[in-house]
Amino acid sequence: SQTIHQWPATLVQPVGSPLSLECTVEGTSNPNLYWYRQAAGRGLQLLFYSVGIGQISSEVPQNLSASRPQDRQFILSSKKLLLSDSGFYLCAWSDTGTGVYEQYFGPGTRLTVT
Amino acid sequence: GIQVEQSPPDLILQEGANSTLRCNFSDSVNNLQWFHQNPWGQLINLFYIPSGTKQNGRLSATTVATERYSLLYISSSQTTDSGVYFCAVPPRRGSARQLTFGSGTQLTVLP
């Protein structure tokens, strides 16, 4: 069966520090991968998605970047964090081989920028 | 892009009561997902339901794609049903099928 991992689970970082969040998927190949952010309140906003290694699409201009160095690895980064980067970051994957694009989410990383 | 609206934004129930959550979307879709976000933040897949009706225990969902809405029914609610319920839809085309989420319904079930 497929599983998705995210780490770290929680992170407290000062303004101006770098960021690296990692997401890995097991039990599937060539998945679509996604990064979402949930700010205070409820809405989930899509940040980045990837349909293959090295292929990254950004949905909103921001202080963050994403990379996909391996088929099942998705990384969210920042060179200098802002207070507004605080939030709950969720990684998700979907299977591209079946034509059913149901998305499955990881446990998330809660980031607080101080 | 597609717009997704959920109602009601907040719902408080007594344990054992039934409820209906609604999701409206602005364009035709060929996929729709319902999620439950538990108090720890985990998004749990409830239904993948592009059309028709599905049931899973005390939960069921109906999507009427031609009228651009979906309903989530919770029967005999329990305290563990508390949390935020989201619906989400992708664009009809494109290889990524990234999801647009509604703003959610916060459900509180009281003992």
PDB file of C-alpha atoms in Angstrom:
ATOM      1  CA  SER A   1       0.000   0.000   0.000  1.00  0.00           C
ATOM      2  CA  GLN A   2       1.022   3.598  -0.467  1.00  0.00           C
ATOM      3  CA  THR A   3       2.175   5.844   2.343  1.00  0.00           C
ATOM      4  CA  ILE A   4       3.247   9.469   2.486  1.00  0.00           C
ATOM      5  CA  HIS A   5       5.673  10.923   4.999  1.00  0.00           C
ATOM      6  CA  GLN A   6       6.437  14.505   5.958  1.00  0.00           C
ATOM      7  CA  TRP A   7       9.059  15.875   8.292  1.00  0.00           C
ATOM      8  CA  PRO A   8       9.546  17.558  10.522  1.00  0.00           C
ATOM      9  CA  ALA A   9       6.129  17.458  12.189  1.00  0.00           C
ATOM     10  CA  THR A  10       6.618  20.845  13.850  1.00  0.00           C
ATOM     11  CA  LEU A  11       9.162  23.586  13.358  1.00  0.00           C
ATOM     12  CA  VAL A  12       9.846  26.940  14.975  1.00  0.00           C
ATOM     13  CA  GLN A  13      12.177  29.173  12.984  1.00  0.00           C
ATOM     14  CA  PRO A  14      13.257  32.817  13.307  1.00  0.00           C
ATOM     15  CA  VAL A  15      12.520  35.362  10.617  1.00  0.00           C
ATOM     16  CA  GLY A  16      15.248  35.367   7.980  1.00  0.00           C
ATOM     17  CA  SER A  17      16.311  31.755   8.515  1.00  0.00           C
ATOM     18  CA  PRO A  18      16.207  29.127   5.740  1.00  0.00           C
ATOM     19  CA  LEU A  19      13.610  26.388   5.448  1.00  0.00           C
ATOM     20  CA  SER A  20      13.535  22.867   4.108  1.00  0.00           C
ATOM     21  CA  LEU A  21      10.484  20.616   4.413  1.00  0.00           C
ATOM     22  CA  GLU A  22      10.558  17.135   2.974  1.00  0.00           C
ATOM     23  CA  CYS A  23       7.860  14.862   1.651  1.00  0.00           C
ATOM     24  CA  THR A  24       8.313  11.294   0.428  1.00  0.00           C
ATOM     25  CA  VAL A  25       5.852   8.790  -0.988  1.00  0.00           C
ATOM     26  CA  GLU A  26       6.197   5.019  -0.862  1.00  0.00           C
ATOM     27  CA  GLY A  27       4.451   2.272  -2.799  1.00  0.00           C
ATOM     28  CA  THR A  28       3.826   4.088  -6.067  1.00  0.00           C
ATOM     29  CA  SER A  29       5.793   5.390  -9.014  1.00  0.00           C
ATOM     30  CA  ASN A  30       5.579   8.606 -11.028  1.00  0.00           C
ATOM     31  CA  PRO A  31       2.975  10.209  -8.766  1.00  0.00           C
ATOM     32  CA  ASN A  32       1.748  13.762  -9.066  1.00  0.00           C
ATOM     33  CA  LEU A  33       2.960  15.658  -5.996  1.00  0.00           C
ATOM     34  CA  TYR A  34       1.537  18.779  -4.369  1.00  0.00           C
ATOM     35  CA  TRP A  35       2.339  21.280  -1.619  1.00  0.00           C
ATOM     36  CA  TYR A  36      -0.552  23.077   0.097  1.00  0.00           C
ATOM     37  CA  ARG A  37      -0.557  25.617   2.917  1.00  0.00           C
ATOM     38  CA  GLN A  38      -3.261  26.131   5.495  1.00  0.00           C
ATOM     39  CA  ALA A  39      -2.978  29.478   7.242  1.00  0.00           C
ATOM     40  CA  ALA A  40      -4.836  30.444  10.414  1.00  0.00           C
ATOM     41  CA  GLY A  41      -8.469  29.735   9.706  1.00  0.00           C
ATOM     42  CA  ARG A  42      -9.471  26.929   7.408  1.00  0.00           C
ATOM     43  CA  GLY A  43      -8.611  27.433   3.754  1.00  0.00           C
ATOM     44  CA  LEU A  44      -6.080  25.253   1.965  1.00  0.00           C
ATOM     45  CA  GLN A  45      -4.094  26.987  -0.743  1.00  0.00           C
ATOM     46  CA  LEU A  46      -2.143  25.142  -3.418  1.00  0.00           C
ATOM     47  CA  LEU A  47       1.469  26.330  -3.538  1.00  0.00           C
ATOM     48  CA  PHE A  48       3.246  23.999  -5.968  1.00  0.00           C
ATOM     49  CA  TYR A  49       2.601  20.861  -7.947  1.00  0.00           C
ATOM     50  CA  SER A  50       4.803  18.502  -9.907  1.00  0.00           C
ATOM     51  CA  VAL A  51       3.975  15.962 -12.615  1.00  0.00           C
ATOM     52  CA  GLY A  52       7.521  14.578 -12.831  1.00  0.00           C
ATOM     53  CA  ILE A  53      11.136  14.850 -11.727  1.00  0.00           C
ATOM     54  CA  GLY A  54      12.384  18.408 -12.102  1.00  0.00           C
ATOM     55  CA  GLN A  55       8.956  19.647 -13.238  1.00  0.00           C
ATOM     56  CA  ILE A  56       7.564  22.231 -10.840  1.00  0.00           C
ATOM     57  CA  SER A  57       4.600  24.559 -11.304  1.00  0.00           C
ATOM     58  CA  SER A  58       3.911  27.424  -8.951  1.00  0.00           C
ATOM     59  CA  GLU A  59       0.405  28.609  -8.241  1.00  0.00           C
ATOM     60  CA  VAL A  60       1.156  31.814  -6.345  1.00  0.00           C
ATOM     61  CA  PRO A  61       4.167  34.144  -6.243  1.00  0.00           C
ATOM     62  CA  GLN A  62       5.812  33.905  -2.861  1.00  0.00           C
ATOM     63  CA  ASN A  63       8.897  33.522  -0.770  1.00  0.00           C
ATOM     64  CA  LEU A  64       8.978  29.742  -1.220  1.00  0.00           C
ATOM     65  CA  SER A  65      10.309  27.332  -3.825  1.00  0.00           C
ATOM     66  CA  ALA A  66       9.900  23.627  -4.476  1.00  0.00           C
ATOM     67  CA  SER A  67      12.048  20.906  -5.973  1.00  0.00           C
ATOM     68  CA  ARG A  68      11.586  17.293  -6.962  1.00  0.00           C
ATOM     69  CA  PRO A  69      15.036  15.681  -7.038  1.00  0.00           C
ATOM     70  CA  GLN A  70      13.686  12.123  -7.127  1.00  0.00           C
ATOM     71  CA  ASP A  71      10.483  10.529  -8.373  1.00  0.00           C
ATOM     72  CA  ARG A  72       8.889  10.220  -4.942  1.00  0.00           C
ATOM     73  CA  GLN A  73      10.527  13.122  -3.114  1.00  0.00           C
ATOM     74  CA  PHE A  74       9.182  16.662  -2.945  1.00  0.00           C
ATOM     75  CA  ILE A  75      10.948  19.455  -1.067  1.00  0.00           C
ATOM     76  CA  LEU A  76       9.671  22.876  -0.030  1.00  0.00           C
ATOM     77  CA  SER A  77      12.313  25.510   0.632  1.00  0.00           C
ATOM     78  CA  SER A  78      12.912  29.105   1.477  1.00  0.00           C
ATOM     79  CA  LYS A  79      16.132  31.090   1.661  1.00  0.00           C
ATOM     80  CA  LYS A  80      14.737  33.618   4.150  1.00  0.00           C
ATOM     81  CA  LEU A  81      11.540  33.032   6.091  1.00  0.00           C
ATOM     82  CA  LEU A  82       8.958  35.756   6.656  1.00  0.00           C
ATOM     83  CA  LEU A  83       6.421  35.958   9.468  1.00  0.00           C
ATOM     84  CA  SER A  84       3.705  35.392   6.874  1.00  0.00           C
ATOM     85  CA  ASP A  85       5.186  31.974   6.035  1.00  0.00           C
ATOM     86  CA  SER A  86       3.798  30.571   9.275  1.00  0.00           C
ATOM     87  CA  GLY A  87       1.170  27.914   8.736  1.00  0.00           C
ATOM     88  CA  PHE A  88       0.403  24.262   8.306  1.00  0.00           C
ATOM     89  CA  TYR A  89       2.081  22.729   5.249  1.00  0.00           C
ATOM     90  CA  LEU A  90       0.580  19.650   3.679  1.00  0.00           C
ATOM     91  CA  CYS A  91       2.044  17.441   0.992  1.00  0.00           C
ATOM     92  CA  ALA A  92      -0.196  15.289  -1.178  1.00  0.00           C
ATOM     93  CA  TRP A  93       0.109  12.763  -3.976  1.00  0.00           C
ATOM     94  CA  SER A  94      -2.116  11.286  -6.643  1.00  0.00           C
ATOM     95  CA  ASP A  95      -1.738   8.248  -8.871  1.00  0.00           C
ATOM     96  CA  THR A  96      -1.210   9.073 -12.533  1.00  0.00           C
ATOM     97  CA  GLY A  97      -1.496   5.536 -13.873  1.00  0.00           C
ATOM     98  CA  THR A  98      -5.171   4.784 -13.325  1.00  0.00           C
ATOM     99  CA  GLY A  99      -6.853   7.928 -14.613  1.00  0.00           C
ATOM    100  CA  VAL A 100      -8.320   8.442 -11.144  1.00  0.00           C
ATOM    101  CA  TYR A 101      -6.671  11.504  -9.647  1.00  0.00           C
ATOM    102  CA  GLU A 102      -7.749  11.038  -6.052  1.00  0.00           C
ATOM    103  CA  GLN A 103      -5.370  12.923  -3.781  1.00  0.00           C
ATOM    104  CA  TYR A 104      -3.982  11.642  -0.493  1.00  0.00           C
ATOM    105  CA  PHE A 105      -2.414  13.873   2.115  1.00  0.00           C
ATOM    106  CA  GLY A 106       0.501  13.526   4.482  1.00  0.00           C
ATOM    107  CA  PRO A 107       0.352  14.361   8.201  1.00  0.00           C
ATOM    108  CA  GLY A 108       1.610  17.929   7.668  1.00  0.00           C
ATOM    109  CA  THR A 109       4.289  20.194   9.115  1.00  0.00           C
ATOM    110  CA  ARG A 110       3.286  22.991  11.452  1.00  0.00           C
ATOM    111  CA  LEU A 111       5.653  25.928  10.913  1.00  0.00           C
ATOM    112  CA  THR A 112       5.858  28.898  13.239  1.00  0.00           C
ATOM    113  CA  VAL A 113       8.067  31.802  12.203  1.00  0.00           C
ATOM    114  CA  THR A 114       9.026  34.006  15.146  1.00  0.00           C
TER     115      THR A 114
ATOM    116  CA  GLY B   1     -10.462  29.328 -11.927  1.00  0.00           C
ATOM    117  CA  ILE B   2     -13.199  27.283 -10.396  1.00  0.00           C
ATOM    118  CA  GLN B   3     -14.909  28.588  -7.247  1.00  0.00           C
ATOM    119  CA  VAL B   4     -15.972  26.255  -4.423  1.00  0.00           C
ATOM    120  CA  GLU B   5     -18.377  27.315  -1.672  1.00  0.00           C
ATOM    121  CA  GLN B   6     -19.332  25.303   1.381  1.00  0.00           C
ATOM    122  CA  SER B   7     -22.211  25.762   3.791  1.00  0.00           C
ATOM    123  CA  PRO B   8     -22.820  26.130   6.603  1.00  0.00           C
ATOM    124  CA  PRO B   9     -19.461  27.479   7.800  1.00  0.00           C
ATOM    125  CA  ASP B  10     -20.131  26.249  11.340  1.00  0.00           C
ATOM    126  CA  LEU B  11     -22.423  23.581  12.710  1.00  0.00           C
ATOM    127  CA  ILE B  12     -23.018  22.485  16.298  1.00  0.00           C
ATOM    128  CA  LEU B  13     -24.905  19.263  16.933  1.00  0.00           C
ATOM    129  CA  GLN B  14     -25.901  17.104  19.824  1.00  0.00           C
ATOM    130  CA  GLU B  15     -24.579  13.570  19.687  1.00  0.00           C
ATOM    131  CA  GLY B  16     -26.962  11.354  17.748  1.00  0.00           C
ATOM    132  CA  ALA B  17     -28.272  14.087  15.464  1.00  0.00           C
ATOM    133  CA  ASN B  18     -28.085  14.026  11.665  1.00  0.00           C
ATOM    134  CA  SER B  19     -26.602  16.722   9.443  1.00  0.00           C
ATOM    135  CA  THR B  20     -26.168  17.732   5.818  1.00  0.00           C
ATOM    136  CA  LEU B  21     -23.196  19.685   4.517  1.00  0.00           C
ATOM    137  CA  ARG B  22     -23.302  21.330   1.115  1.00  0.00           C
ATOM    138  CA  CYS B  23     -20.647  22.074  -1.507  1.00  0.00           C
ATOM    139  CA  ASN B  24     -21.369  24.263  -4.559  1.00  0.00           C
ATOM    140  CA  PHE B  25     -18.934  24.689  -7.422  1.00  0.00           C
ATOM    141  CA  SER B  26     -18.894  27.203 -10.236  1.00  0.00           C
ATOM    142  CA  ASP B  27     -18.006  24.994 -13.209  1.00  0.00           C
ATOM    143  CA  SER B  28     -18.618  21.472 -14.385  1.00  0.00           C
ATOM    144  CA  VAL B  29     -16.314  18.908 -12.817  1.00  0.00           C
ATOM    145  CA  ASN B  30     -15.435  15.284 -13.396  1.00  0.00           C
ATOM    146  CA  ASN B  31     -14.126  14.674  -9.892  1.00  0.00           C
ATOM    147  CA  LEU B  32     -14.935  15.778  -6.355  1.00  0.00           C
ATOM    148  CA  GLN B  33     -13.433  14.780  -3.041  1.00  0.00           C
ATOM    149  CA  TRP B  34     -14.694  15.120   0.533  1.00  0.00           C
ATOM    150  CA  PHE B  35     -12.203  15.224   3.411  1.00  0.00           C
ATOM    151  CA  HIS B  36     -12.384  15.319   7.183  1.00  0.00           C
ATOM    152  CA  GLN B  37      -9.638  17.229   8.973  1.00  0.00           C
ATOM    153  CA  ASN B  38      -9.231  15.858  12.482  1.00  0.00           C
ATOM    154  CA  PRO B  39      -8.022  17.925  15.482  1.00  0.00           C
ATOM    155  CA  TRP B  40      -4.409  16.956  14.711  1.00  0.00           C
ATOM    156  CA  GLY B  41      -4.655  18.410  11.225  1.00  0.00           C
ATOM    157  CA  GLN B  42      -4.672  15.165   9.292  1.00  0.00           C
ATOM    158  CA  LEU B  43      -6.821  15.255   6.162  1.00  0.00           C
ATOM    159  CA  ILE B  44      -8.722  11.998   5.887  1.00  0.00           C
ATOM    160  CA  ASN B  45     -10.261  10.966   2.586  1.00  0.00           C
ATOM    161  CA  LEU B  46     -13.978  10.375   2.928  1.00  0.00           C
ATOM    162  CA  PHE B  47     -15.273  10.134  -0.618  1.00  0.00           C
ATOM    163  CA  TYR B  48     -14.100  10.388  -4.185  1.00  0.00           C
ATOM    164  CA  ILE B  49     -17.417  11.058  -5.880  1.00  0.00           C
ATOM    165  CA  PRO B  50     -17.617  12.641  -9.343  1.00  0.00           C
ATOM    166  CA  SER B  51     -21.323  11.802  -9.569  1.00  0.00           C
ATOM    167  CA  GLY B  52     -24.006   9.698  -7.959  1.00  0.00           C
ATOM    168  CA  THR B  53     -24.237   8.515  -4.367  1.00  0.00           C
ATOM    169  CA  LYS B  54     -21.805   6.600  -2.170  1.00  0.00           C
ATOM    170  CA  GLN B  55     -22.143   5.387   1.381  1.00  0.00           C
ATOM    171  CA  ASN B  56     -19.575   4.462   3.977  1.00  0.00           C
ATOM    172  CA  GLY B  57     -21.054   3.548   7.339  1.00  0.00           C
ATOM    173  CA  ARG B  58     -22.839   6.532   8.852  1.00  0.00           C
ATOM    174  CA  LEU B  59     -21.581   8.832   6.111  1.00  0.00           C
ATOM    175  CA  SER B  60     -22.915   9.188   2.605  1.00  0.00           C
ATOM    176  CA  ALA B  61     -22.337  11.638  -0.218  1.00  0.00           C
ATOM    177  CA  THR B  62     -24.223  12.655  -3.323  1.00  0.00           C
ATOM    178  CA  THR B  63     -22.885  14.678  -6.235  1.00  0.00           C
ATOM    179  CA  VAL B  64     -25.198  16.156  -8.863  1.00  0.00           C
ATOM    180  CA  ALA B  65     -22.648  17.302 -11.405  1.00  0.00           C
ATOM    181  CA  THR B  66     -25.202  18.820 -13.800  1.00  0.00           C
ATOM    182  CA  GLU B  67     -26.441  21.124 -11.022  1.00  0.00           C
ATOM    183  CA  ARG B  68     -22.943  21.764  -9.638  1.00  0.00           C
ATOM    184  CA  TYR B  69     -23.321  20.674  -6.050  1.00  0.00           C
ATOM    185  CA  SER B  70     -22.477  17.861  -3.682  1.00  0.00           C
ATOM    186  CA  LEU B  71     -23.926  16.924  -0.294  1.00  0.00           C
ATOM    187  CA  LEU B  72     -22.332  15.097   2.608  1.00  0.00           C
ATOM    188  CA  TYR B  73     -24.714  13.399   5.052  1.00  0.00           C
ATOM    189  CA  ILE B  74     -23.680  12.435   8.556  1.00  0.00           C
ATOM    190  CA  SER B  75     -26.144  10.303  10.466  1.00  0.00           C
ATOM    191  CA  SER B  76     -26.196   9.525  14.182  1.00  0.00           C
ATOM    192  CA  SER B  77     -23.279  11.876  14.752  1.00  0.00           C
ATOM    193  CA  GLN B  78     -20.611  11.053  17.314  1.00  0.00           C
ATOM    194  CA  THR B  79     -18.127  13.295  19.132  1.00  0.00           C
ATOM    195  CA  THR B  80     -15.370  11.817  16.989  1.00  0.00           C
ATOM    196  CA  ASP B  81     -17.054  13.322  13.911  1.00  0.00           C
ATOM    197  CA  SER B  82     -15.989  16.773  15.119  1.00  0.00           C
ATOM    198  CA  GLY B  83     -13.547  18.641  12.926  1.00  0.00           C
ATOM    199  CA  VAL B  84     -13.538  20.482   9.625  1.00  0.00           C
ATOM    200  CA  TYR B  85     -15.088  18.995   6.505  1.00  0.00           C
ATOM    201  CA  PHE B  86     -13.752  20.082   3.129  1.00  0.00           C
ATOM    202  CA  CYS B  87     -14.841  19.476  -0.404  1.00  0.00           C
ATOM    203  CA  ALA B  88     -12.367  19.957  -3.245  1.00  0.00           C
ATOM    204  CA  VAL B  89     -12.444  19.808  -7.019  1.00  0.00           C
ATOM    205  CA  PRO B  90      -9.775  19.751  -9.758  1.00  0.00           C
ATOM    206  CA  PRO B  91      -9.886  21.332 -13.217  1.00  0.00           C
ATOM    207  CA  ARG B  92     -11.459  19.179 -15.910  1.00  0.00           C
ATOM    208  CA  ARG B  93      -8.271  19.091 -17.943  1.00  0.00           C
ATOM    209  CA  GLY B  94      -4.555  19.007 -17.348  1.00  0.00           C
ATOM    210  CA  SER B  95      -2.221  16.341 -16.105  1.00  0.00           C
ATOM    211  CA  ALA B  96      -1.844  17.751 -12.601  1.00  0.00           C
ATOM    212  CA  ARG B  97      -5.506  17.894 -11.533  1.00  0.00           C
ATOM    213  CA  GLN B  98      -4.606  20.107  -8.615  1.00  0.00           C
ATOM    214  CA  LEU B  99      -7.459  20.639  -6.130  1.00  0.00           C
ATOM    215  CA  THR B 100      -9.341  23.821  -5.313  1.00  0.00           C
ATOM    216  CA  PHE B 101     -10.733  23.614  -1.785  1.00  0.00           C
ATOM    217  CA  GLY B 102     -13.828  25.136  -0.261  1.00  0.00           C
ATOM    218  CA  SER B 103     -13.427  27.034   2.985  1.00  0.00           C
ATOM    219  CA  GLY B 104     -14.790  24.131   5.014  1.00  0.00           C
ATOM    220  CA  THR B 105     -17.547  23.415   7.521  1.00  0.00           C
ATOM    221  CA  GLN B 106     -16.479  23.334  11.167  1.00  0.00           C
ATOM    222  CA  LEU B 107     -18.530  20.613  12.851  1.00  0.00           C
ATOM    223  CA  THR B 108     -18.759  20.332  16.623  1.00  0.00           C
ATOM    224  CA  VAL B 109     -20.606  17.366  18.084  1.00  0.00           C
ATOM    225  CA  LEU B 110     -21.482  17.774  21.753  1.00  0.00           C
ATOM    226  CA  PRO B 111     -21.794  14.779  24.113  1.00  0.00           C
TER     227      PRO B 111
END
